[in-house]
Each structure stands twice: as C-alpha cells, then as structure tokens.
Amino acid sequence: MTRATVPAPRVFLFLQGPHGPFFDGLGRMLRRAGAEVWRVGFNAGDRAFWRDGRRYIPYRGAPEAWPDALDALLVDKGVTDLVLYGDVRARHATAIARARARGLAVHVFEEGYLRPYWVTYERDGANGHSRLMRTGVDEMRRALESCDLEAPLPPAHWGDMRQHVFYGALYHGLVMLANRGYRGYRSHRDVTVLHEFRLYLRRLLLMPLTRLQRMAATARIRFGGFPYHLALLQLEHDSSFRQHSPFATMAEFVETVIAGFAAGAPDHHHLVFKAHPLEDGRGDIPGAIRRAARAQGVAGRVHYVRGGKLAQLLGDARSAVTVNSTAGQQVLWRGMPLRVFGDAVYAKADFVSTQALPAFFAAPTRPDMRAYKDYRRYLLETSQVAGGFYSARGRRQLLRQVVDMMLAPDDPYDALSRGTAAPRQQLQAVG
C-alpha cells in the first residue's frame, strides 16, 4: 500500500500592507491554517506592525537592487503566494511581474470598491488592473444565474476615519524617527517622510476645526434652495488617480469640470466640489477652485466642502462627476447620472454617461439601474469582503472570510462562475 502524499505547505510572502496591524493578524491566521508566512519590511513602520521577528525579512538595499533581491528570496523561501496592498507602487509592480513569471498566486488587497463597509480582495491586480475592467455586465449576469441568494445588506460601520489617520501618523512617525536601519528606503510618495508625517499630524489635530468648517459649508448648500451638481475630488497622490487618470494633477480636473459647468449648466445651477475625507492640503485645491471659477465667471455658484460623509450631499444633487473615485459607486446606487474621466471598475457604458461635459451638465443621462444592481451584486458575491483594515472590529470581520478565499484554488470571480464560492455572510443592516 502506498502512503498518501502530503501536499507541501503554501508559503506566503507579504510585502507592504495598509497602515496598522491588519497584515500581522492575517499572517497569524494563515499560519494557524498550516501555511508558512514571511514578511518583507522596507522601513521601521513595516517592522513595528509585524510581531513575529523570526519571520520578518528587512530589505535595506537600494530600490534598484530590489528585483534581484526578490528573485533570490522567492527561490530561497520556496514562495508560492505573494500578498500585498495596492499594485502600482514600484516595488509592488516589480514583485507582481516576477511572481507571475514564476506562476505564483498574487493576492491584492485594496480599499473597498463599495467602501466603507467592504474591502477589496482580488488576484493579480486591482482598480485599473482588475479583471472587472475586462468583464461585461452580461458575463456577470451569467455568473449570477446559479446564485439565488439576496445580495448582503450593508453591515454596521467598522470604524471611523480617526483610526485610519492615527495609524498613518504613527507609521510615518516611526519611519521618520526610527528608520536608521533602512538607509536605502525611498517612499513611493513624491513628498518626504517628514512632510508626510507632518501632514498626518496636522490633519489629526485640525479635525475639530475641519468638522466645523464642513458643517457650515454643508448647511449653506443644503439650505440654499438651488439645484447643484457634485464633483468628487480624490487624493492627488492616490494610485488610482496617478496611474489610471488622464490628468496629471487634481487642479487640471477642477479646471476641466468648471469649464464644462460654465458652458453647459443652467444659470441657476450650482457646482459643489466634495474633498476626499483624507485630503491633507498638500495641493491648494480650494485655491485652484476659486481661480478657475473666477476665470469662467461662475464664482458665486461654485462651492467647496472639506471631507465628511458624501451621503449628506448626495440626496439633493442632480448629478456627479469624478475622475475614478470609488465614491462613484454611491452615486450610481442612488440612480444618479455619473460622468467618469479615468479608468474605473464601474465605468461601464451600461450605467455611466458618455456625454460631453457641457451636455452632461445641461441634461445628464441616468444610469440603467437594472444593469448597475446586477453589477453591484456581482461585486458583493466576489471581490468585496465585509470588514475593514483599521478598526479591531473590522479586522475581525474581514479575517472571518478572507483567509479561506486566499487558500481557495480559484480567485473570487472564477469561484462564483464555477460554483465553488463560499456563501457570503448575511450581515446586519445599518440601522
């Protein structure tokens, strides 16, 4: 009698993750599942959030030496799976290419396409590199034919923005003050680590004042009695904007939107720019809005709101424009017309307007809600996982499902088509 062959354990190599302890918890859960787990750290912030020093590999070399060092590491550890957060920073893009060449599984985490109640988990790429970019609504409908469950309702909120900002400030503070052992480290941002830390700290300290300013601006709009359109701003340094956008700066987007508004919108309509909740002021967006509005002769009809919840403004808005913000999903869920400029996973002709901008502001076309609901349900059955990266409650919820998804042979999209996807948890709706 021959003895059954015991499969070799999976070997997961983690690169950089979201700020905070999520990757550490994920690694510990994978080890409990029988996998071997290693973590490459590029700075003191990476090291601080990884408890197992025996499975931590510091990379202290120069950026240009990283590809060869990675190749050696993949061979030495017998890596079968690569895990990372975001797929476009240089060290991650290199790692994905090398992993694919070796036939390794690549696990990509990102902020949720349907945030804030879910996070995104995909194989090989996210955002503009996601399989969703190549998947039509008809194909999604065919995959859903064998799934008769109701789409899960939004769960309770997993945390608030303060936790995200806190971990960001702590991470960059560690890089700034304790990075002596990582002389070769270069941030993927355009600003220095010191400047990044100051921006996080400033945002954390000014949150009470920012909240008051936001409340006042929101009240002026909500009680102004005028029709308005929303422009959803993004972080200029965000990977989705930098890699999948036709604009080099957010100021260019602002100028384009205001020019289209001035040319097409009725004279009694207004335009509201809604800042990203994590906007830190590194670019003078309010100044760019004021200058462009004055140049187009619409200064009295253009407004700026700093951060806050988008839902407070969406209820009365006529339409929305964005480069490729995930907030566009909230617009579509409400059946509002949406104009998109960049590459986005939801930029389907079925429900996103293709009108020229002046025509869109004059008479925007509404989305096909049946198509969008099918698309949204497809996401909730595949790449959107309930939970969050930054609060303890959100991390616990996320780990309940995503570890099994990572260990599964099929990626989330193939798992649904082949009938191997585990049923999603039916979570309590927001009250």
XYZ file of N, CA and C in Angstrom, residues 19 45 49 164-179 185 187 189-206 237 278 280 282:
129
model
N -1.674 50.673 6.583
C -1.143 51.099 7.874
C -1.895 50.392 9.001
N 8.309 51.406 10.025
C 6.861 51.294 10.160
C 6.381 49.899 9.823
N 4.621 46.885 12.900
C 3.308 46.259 12.838
C 3.379 44.771 12.480
N -7.858 55.448 10.906
C -7.039 55.463 9.694
C -5.955 56.527 9.803
N -6.339 57.724 10.197
C -5.384 58.825 10.313
C -4.359 58.534 11.407
N -4.807 57.965 12.532
C -3.890 57.652 13.630
C -2.800 56.676 13.184
N -3.197 55.593 12.529
C -2.199 54.618 12.087
C -1.272 55.214 11.032
N -1.802 56.084 10.186
C -0.946 56.740 9.200
C 0.086 57.634 9.854
N -0.334 58.410 10.863
C 0.598 59.283 11.573
C 1.644 58.464 12.317
N 1.222 57.377 12.972
C 2.148 56.530 13.707
C 3.158 55.888 12.762
N 2.690 55.383 11.653
C 3.563 54.734 10.680
C 4.642 55.699 10.188
N 4.227 56.876 9.748
C 5.203 57.823 9.209
C 6.090 58.413 10.302
N 5.574 58.504 11.534
C 6.419 58.928 12.644
C 7.534 57.930 12.900
N 7.228 56.634 12.841
C 8.246 55.596 13.024
C 9.281 55.638 11.906
N 8.825 55.822 10.687
C 9.757 55.907 9.559
C 10.672 57.117 9.716
N 10.124 58.203 10.213
C 10.897 59.429 10.363
C 11.915 59.330 11.502
N 11.537 58.689 12.627
C 12.361 58.726 13.838
C 13.177 57.463 14.078
N 12.773 56.329 13.496
C 13.426 55.060 13.841
C 13.872 54.281 12.615
N 14.190 54.962 11.527
C 14.485 54.276 10.274
C 15.972 54.131 10.003
N 15.838 53.043 2.006
C 14.399 53.190 1.809
C 14.053 54.482 1.077
N 10.375 56.368 -0.185
C 8.920 56.302 -0.188
C 8.400 56.310 -1.615
N 5.784 57.861 -2.328
C 5.185 59.188 -2.468
C 6.201 60.175 -3.023
N 5.701 61.328 -3.490
C 6.574 62.364 -4.015
C 7.121 63.267 -2.918
N 6.548 63.219 -1.722
C 6.988 64.082 -0.631
C 7.853 63.284 0.330
N 8.628 63.993 1.177
C 9.484 63.321 2.140
C 8.647 62.707 3.255
N 9.263 61.757 3.975
C 8.570 61.121 5.089
C 8.242 62.149 6.165
N 9.160 63.092 6.404
C 8.905 64.135 7.397
C 7.680 64.956 7.016
N 7.607 65.325 5.758
C 6.454 66.111 5.306
C 5.166 65.290 5.412
N 5.247 64.006 5.063
C 4.074 63.132 5.155
C 3.596 63.033 6.605
N 4.546 62.883 7.528
C 4.193 62.804 8.946
C 3.530 64.091 9.415
N 4.082 65.207 9.016
C 3.507 66.500 9.419
C 2.087 66.660 8.886
N 1.851 66.194 7.662
C 0.508 66.290 7.085
C -0.488 65.441 7.860
N -0.080 64.209 8.224
C -0.959 63.344 9.011
C -1.239 63.966 10.381
N -0.188 64.461 11.033
C -0.355 65.043 12.359
C -1.228 66.297 12.299
N -1.003 67.123 11.295
C -1.803 68.339 11.140
C -3.273 68.006 10.938
N -3.531 66.994 10.101
C -4.916 66.603 9.849
C -5.578 66.067 11.110
N -4.820 65.307 11.897
C -5.353 64.754 13.134
C -5.697 65.862 14.121
N -4.818 66.860 14.246
C -5.031 67.944 15.203
C -6.141 68.902 14.769
N -6.302 69.070 13.465
C -7.283 70.031 12.956
C -8.657 69.429 12.703
N -2.185 62.090 -4.769
C -1.120 61.085 -4.700
C -1.663 59.657 -4.677
N -9.627 62.148 3.409
C -8.237 62.190 3.859
C -7.435 63.319 3.215
N -5.286 66.312 2.745
C -4.382 66.883 3.755
C -3.813 68.242 3.381
N -1.923 69.106 0.782
C -0.617 69.198 0.130
C -0.704 69.888 -1.226
